[in-house]
mmCIF file of C-alpha atoms in Angstrom:
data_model
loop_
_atom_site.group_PDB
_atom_site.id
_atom_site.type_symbol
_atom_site.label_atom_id
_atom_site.label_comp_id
_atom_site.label_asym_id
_atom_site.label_seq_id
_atom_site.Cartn_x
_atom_site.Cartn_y
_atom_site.Cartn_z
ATOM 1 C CA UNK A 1 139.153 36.181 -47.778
ATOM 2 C CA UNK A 2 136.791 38.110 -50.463
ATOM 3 C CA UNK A 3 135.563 41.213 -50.130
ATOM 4 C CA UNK A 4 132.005 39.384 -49.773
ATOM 5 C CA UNK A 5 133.244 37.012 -47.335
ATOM 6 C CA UNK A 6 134.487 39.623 -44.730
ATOM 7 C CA UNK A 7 131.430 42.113 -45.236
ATOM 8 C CA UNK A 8 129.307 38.933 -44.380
ATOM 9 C CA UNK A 9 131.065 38.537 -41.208
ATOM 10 C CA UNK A 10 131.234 42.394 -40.045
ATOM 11 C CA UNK A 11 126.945 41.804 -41.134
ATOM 12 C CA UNK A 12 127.105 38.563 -39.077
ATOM 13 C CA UNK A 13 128.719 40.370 -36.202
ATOM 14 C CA UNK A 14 126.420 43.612 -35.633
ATOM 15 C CA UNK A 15 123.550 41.317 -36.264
ATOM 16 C CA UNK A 16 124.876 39.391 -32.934
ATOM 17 C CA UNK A 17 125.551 42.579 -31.312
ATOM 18 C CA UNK A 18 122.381 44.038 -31.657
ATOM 19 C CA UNK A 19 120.733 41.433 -30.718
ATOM 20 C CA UNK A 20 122.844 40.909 -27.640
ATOM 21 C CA UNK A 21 121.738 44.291 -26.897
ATOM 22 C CA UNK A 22 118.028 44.488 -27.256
ATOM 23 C CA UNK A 23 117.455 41.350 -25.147
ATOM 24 C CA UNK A 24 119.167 43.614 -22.501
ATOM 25 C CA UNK A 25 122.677 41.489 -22.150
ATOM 26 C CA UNK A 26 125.244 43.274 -20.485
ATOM 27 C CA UNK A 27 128.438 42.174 -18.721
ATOM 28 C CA UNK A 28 128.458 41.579 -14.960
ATOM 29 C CA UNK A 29 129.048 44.745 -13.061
ATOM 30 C CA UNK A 30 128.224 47.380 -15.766
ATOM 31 C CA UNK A 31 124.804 48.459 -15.437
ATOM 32 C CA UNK A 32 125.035 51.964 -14.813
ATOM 33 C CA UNK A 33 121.183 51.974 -13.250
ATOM 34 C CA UNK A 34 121.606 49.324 -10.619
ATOM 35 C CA UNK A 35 122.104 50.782 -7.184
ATOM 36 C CA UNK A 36 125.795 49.578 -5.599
ATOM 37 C CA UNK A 37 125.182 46.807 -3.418
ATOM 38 C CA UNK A 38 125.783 48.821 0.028
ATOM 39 C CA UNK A 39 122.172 51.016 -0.514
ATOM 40 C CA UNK A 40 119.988 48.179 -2.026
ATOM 41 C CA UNK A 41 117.847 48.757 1.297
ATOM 42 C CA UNK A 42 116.778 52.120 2.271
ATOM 43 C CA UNK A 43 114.706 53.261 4.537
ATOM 44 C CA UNK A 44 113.403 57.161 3.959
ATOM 45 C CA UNK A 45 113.223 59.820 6.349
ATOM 46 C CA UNK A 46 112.408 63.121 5.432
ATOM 47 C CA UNK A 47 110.477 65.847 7.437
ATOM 48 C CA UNK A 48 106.592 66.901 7.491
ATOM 49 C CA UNK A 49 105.414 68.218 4.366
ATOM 50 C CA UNK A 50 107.341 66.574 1.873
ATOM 51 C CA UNK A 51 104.963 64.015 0.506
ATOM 52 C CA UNK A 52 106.011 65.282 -2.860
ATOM 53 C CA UNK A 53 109.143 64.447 -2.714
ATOM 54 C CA UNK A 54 108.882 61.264 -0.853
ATOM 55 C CA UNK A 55 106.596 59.717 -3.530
ATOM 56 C CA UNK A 56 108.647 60.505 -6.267
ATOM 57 C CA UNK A 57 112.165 58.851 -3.916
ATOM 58 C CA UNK A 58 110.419 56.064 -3.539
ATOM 59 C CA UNK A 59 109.858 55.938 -7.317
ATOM 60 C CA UNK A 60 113.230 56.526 -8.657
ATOM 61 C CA UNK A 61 114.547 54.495 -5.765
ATOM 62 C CA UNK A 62 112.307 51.653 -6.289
ATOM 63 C CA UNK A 63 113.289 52.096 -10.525
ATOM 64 C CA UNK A 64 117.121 51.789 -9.873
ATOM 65 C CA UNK A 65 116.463 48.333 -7.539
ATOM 66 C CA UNK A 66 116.383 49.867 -4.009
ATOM 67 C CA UNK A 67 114.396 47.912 -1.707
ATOM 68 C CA UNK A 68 112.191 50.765 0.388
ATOM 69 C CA UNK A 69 111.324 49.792 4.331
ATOM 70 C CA UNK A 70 111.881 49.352 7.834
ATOM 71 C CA UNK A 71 113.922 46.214 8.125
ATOM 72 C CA UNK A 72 116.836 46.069 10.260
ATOM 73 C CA UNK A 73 119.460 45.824 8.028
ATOM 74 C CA UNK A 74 118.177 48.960 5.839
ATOM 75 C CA UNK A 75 120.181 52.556 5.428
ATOM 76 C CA UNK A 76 118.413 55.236 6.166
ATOM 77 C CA UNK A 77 118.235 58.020 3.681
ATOM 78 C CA UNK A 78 117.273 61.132 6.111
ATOM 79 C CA UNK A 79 116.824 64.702 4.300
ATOM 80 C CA UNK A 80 118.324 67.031 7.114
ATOM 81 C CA UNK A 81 116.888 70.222 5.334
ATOM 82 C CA UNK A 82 114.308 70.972 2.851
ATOM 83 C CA UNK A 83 113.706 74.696 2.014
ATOM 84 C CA UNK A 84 111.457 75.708 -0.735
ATOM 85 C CA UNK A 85 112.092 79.442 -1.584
ATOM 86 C CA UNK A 86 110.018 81.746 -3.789
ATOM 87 C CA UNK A 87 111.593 85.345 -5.203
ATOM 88 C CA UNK A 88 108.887 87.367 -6.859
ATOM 89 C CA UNK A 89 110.684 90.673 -9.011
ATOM 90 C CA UNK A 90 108.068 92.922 -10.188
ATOM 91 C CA UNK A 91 108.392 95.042 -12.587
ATOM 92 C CA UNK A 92 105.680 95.801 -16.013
ATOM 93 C CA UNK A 93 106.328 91.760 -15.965
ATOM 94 C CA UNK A 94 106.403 89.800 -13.112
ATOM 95 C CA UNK A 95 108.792 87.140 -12.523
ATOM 96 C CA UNK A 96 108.837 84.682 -10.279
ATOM 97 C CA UNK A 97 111.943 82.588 -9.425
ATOM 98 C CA UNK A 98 111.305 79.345 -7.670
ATOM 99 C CA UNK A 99 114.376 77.514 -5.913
ATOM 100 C CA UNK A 100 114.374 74.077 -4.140
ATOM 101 C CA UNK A 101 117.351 73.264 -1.759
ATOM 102 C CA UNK A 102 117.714 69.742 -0.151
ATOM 103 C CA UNK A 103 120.098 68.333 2.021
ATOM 104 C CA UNK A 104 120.410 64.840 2.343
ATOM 105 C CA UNK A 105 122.637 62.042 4.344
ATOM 106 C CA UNK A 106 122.813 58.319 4.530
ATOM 107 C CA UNK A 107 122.938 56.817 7.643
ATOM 108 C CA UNK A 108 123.213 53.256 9.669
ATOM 109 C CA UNK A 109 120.408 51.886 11.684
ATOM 110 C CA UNK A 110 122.019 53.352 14.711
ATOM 111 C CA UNK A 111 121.624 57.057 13.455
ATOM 112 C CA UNK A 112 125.572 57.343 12.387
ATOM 113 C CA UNK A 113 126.516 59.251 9.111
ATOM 114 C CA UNK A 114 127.819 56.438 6.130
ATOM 115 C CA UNK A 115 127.999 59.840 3.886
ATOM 116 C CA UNK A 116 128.637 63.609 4.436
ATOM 117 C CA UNK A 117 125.593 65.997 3.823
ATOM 118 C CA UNK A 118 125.197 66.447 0.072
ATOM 119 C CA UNK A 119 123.154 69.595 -0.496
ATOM 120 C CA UNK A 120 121.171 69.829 -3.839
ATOM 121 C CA UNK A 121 119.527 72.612 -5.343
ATOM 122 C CA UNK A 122 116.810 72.951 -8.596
ATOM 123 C CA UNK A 123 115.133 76.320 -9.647
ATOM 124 C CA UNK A 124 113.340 77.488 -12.317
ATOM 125 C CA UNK A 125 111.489 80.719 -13.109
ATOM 126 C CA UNK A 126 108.490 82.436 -15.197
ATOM 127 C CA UNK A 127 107.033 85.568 -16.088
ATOM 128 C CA UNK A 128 103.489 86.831 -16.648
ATOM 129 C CA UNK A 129 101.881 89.832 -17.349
ATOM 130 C CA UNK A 130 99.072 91.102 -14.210
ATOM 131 C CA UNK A 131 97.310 93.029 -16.754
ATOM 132 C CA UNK A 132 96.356 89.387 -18.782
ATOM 133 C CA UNK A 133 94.764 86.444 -17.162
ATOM 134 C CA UNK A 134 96.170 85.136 -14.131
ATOM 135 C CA UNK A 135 97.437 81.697 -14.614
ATOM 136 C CA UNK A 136 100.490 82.124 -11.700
ATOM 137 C CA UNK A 137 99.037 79.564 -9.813
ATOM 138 C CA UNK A 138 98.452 77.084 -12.279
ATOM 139 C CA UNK A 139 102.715 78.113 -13.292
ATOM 140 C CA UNK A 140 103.637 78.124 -10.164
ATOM 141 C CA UNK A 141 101.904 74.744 -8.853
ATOM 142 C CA UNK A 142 103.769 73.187 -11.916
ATOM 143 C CA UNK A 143 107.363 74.110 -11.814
ATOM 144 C CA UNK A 144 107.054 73.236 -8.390
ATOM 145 C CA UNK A 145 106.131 69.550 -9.195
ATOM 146 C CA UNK A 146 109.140 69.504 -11.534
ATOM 147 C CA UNK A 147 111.502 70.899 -8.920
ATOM 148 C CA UNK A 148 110.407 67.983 -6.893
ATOM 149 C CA UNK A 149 110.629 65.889 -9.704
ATOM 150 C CA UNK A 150 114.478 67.264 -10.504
ATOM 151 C CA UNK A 151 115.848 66.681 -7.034
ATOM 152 C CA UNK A 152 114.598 63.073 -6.043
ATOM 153 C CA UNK A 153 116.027 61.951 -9.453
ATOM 154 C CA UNK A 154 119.704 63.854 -8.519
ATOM 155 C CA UNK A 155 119.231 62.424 -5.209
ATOM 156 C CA UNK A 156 118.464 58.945 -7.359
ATOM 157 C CA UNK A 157 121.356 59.409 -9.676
ATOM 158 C CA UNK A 158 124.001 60.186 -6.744
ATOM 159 C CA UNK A 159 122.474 57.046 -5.129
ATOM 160 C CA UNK A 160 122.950 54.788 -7.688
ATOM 161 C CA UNK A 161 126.368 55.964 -9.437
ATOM 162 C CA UNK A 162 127.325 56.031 -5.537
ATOM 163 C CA UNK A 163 128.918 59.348 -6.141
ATOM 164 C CA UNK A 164 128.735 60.189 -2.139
ATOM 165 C CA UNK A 165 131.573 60.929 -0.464
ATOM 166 C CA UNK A 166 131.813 58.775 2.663
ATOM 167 C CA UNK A 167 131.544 60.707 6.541
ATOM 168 C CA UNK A 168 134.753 61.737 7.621
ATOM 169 C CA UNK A 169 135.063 59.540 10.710
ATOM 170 C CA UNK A 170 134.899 56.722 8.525
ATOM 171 C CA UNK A 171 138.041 57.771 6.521
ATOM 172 C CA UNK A 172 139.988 59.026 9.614
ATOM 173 C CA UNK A 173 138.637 56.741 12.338
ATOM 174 C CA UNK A 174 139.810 57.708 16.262
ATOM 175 C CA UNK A 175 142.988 56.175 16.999
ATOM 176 C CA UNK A 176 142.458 53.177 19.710
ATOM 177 C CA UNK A 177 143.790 54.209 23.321
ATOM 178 C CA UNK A 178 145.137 51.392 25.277
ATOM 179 C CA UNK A 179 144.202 51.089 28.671
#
């Protein structure tokens, strides 16, 4: 084969590739953003005052193919804690640290753990100066919407690469007594 020949068919073959790849072809099984078949249906649970968080779930969710509702054959993702925590160190600048800590489960329809509590946590932090114009609230109402933000795509991303570790009476189920 000539030189021109084979640099034709490396040409012809990225060509293919590439196009392979823009019209989104990919082998059966290896989409990393499609949610494992076990949580395609989730139902969400979280406690009052959490809007926030629940509208961006349901977006992430909804992104990575997860079917959000109340049928009967849907998980239920319940968030078992949600603390919000605010540390304020003064000093000739304030800063303020901003933490987020959320503990979430996913459950059966009858209220029984399919995963152990995962526990996430975002944070962020800024400083201003009291002396200039106040704009803490405007800072602090922000970072707040991106710790939000931060945890329902973690929570999203553990969903979907199905990176949680299954409840412990699943792995060592009770031994069966005879009677």
């Amino acid at each position: 084969m000539h030189l021109v020949q084979r640099v034709a068919a490396v040409v012809l073959t990225l060509g293919f590739s590439a196009g392979l790849v823009g019209c989104d072809f990919h082998l059966k099984g290896t989409n990393q953003y499609v949610t494992p078949l076990v949580y395609t249906k989730l139902n969400l649970q979280l406690p009052k005052n959490t809007d926030d968080l629940e509208s961006k779930l349901s977006v992430y969710l909804t992104a990575s193919g997860v079917q959000l509702g109340n049928s009967s054959d849907a998980y239920v993702l319940r968030v078992l804690d949600y603390k919000p925590i605010r540390h304020e160190l003064n000093g000739q600048l304030i800063e303020t640290l901003l933490r987020l800590s959320v503990t979430f489960q996913i459950e059966d329809q009858q209220g029984h753990a399919i995963t152990e509590p995962r526990t996430l946590t975002a944070s962020r932090s800024y400083q201003y100066d009291v002396a200039t114009v106040n704009t803490d609230d405007q800072q602090e109402k922000y970072l707040k919407q991106v710790i939000i933000d931060d945890i329902a795509q973690q929570i999203s991303r553990q969903i979907s690469a199905n990176r949680l570790p299954k409840a412990q009476h699943l792995l060592n189920p009770a031994p069966q007594t005879a009677q």
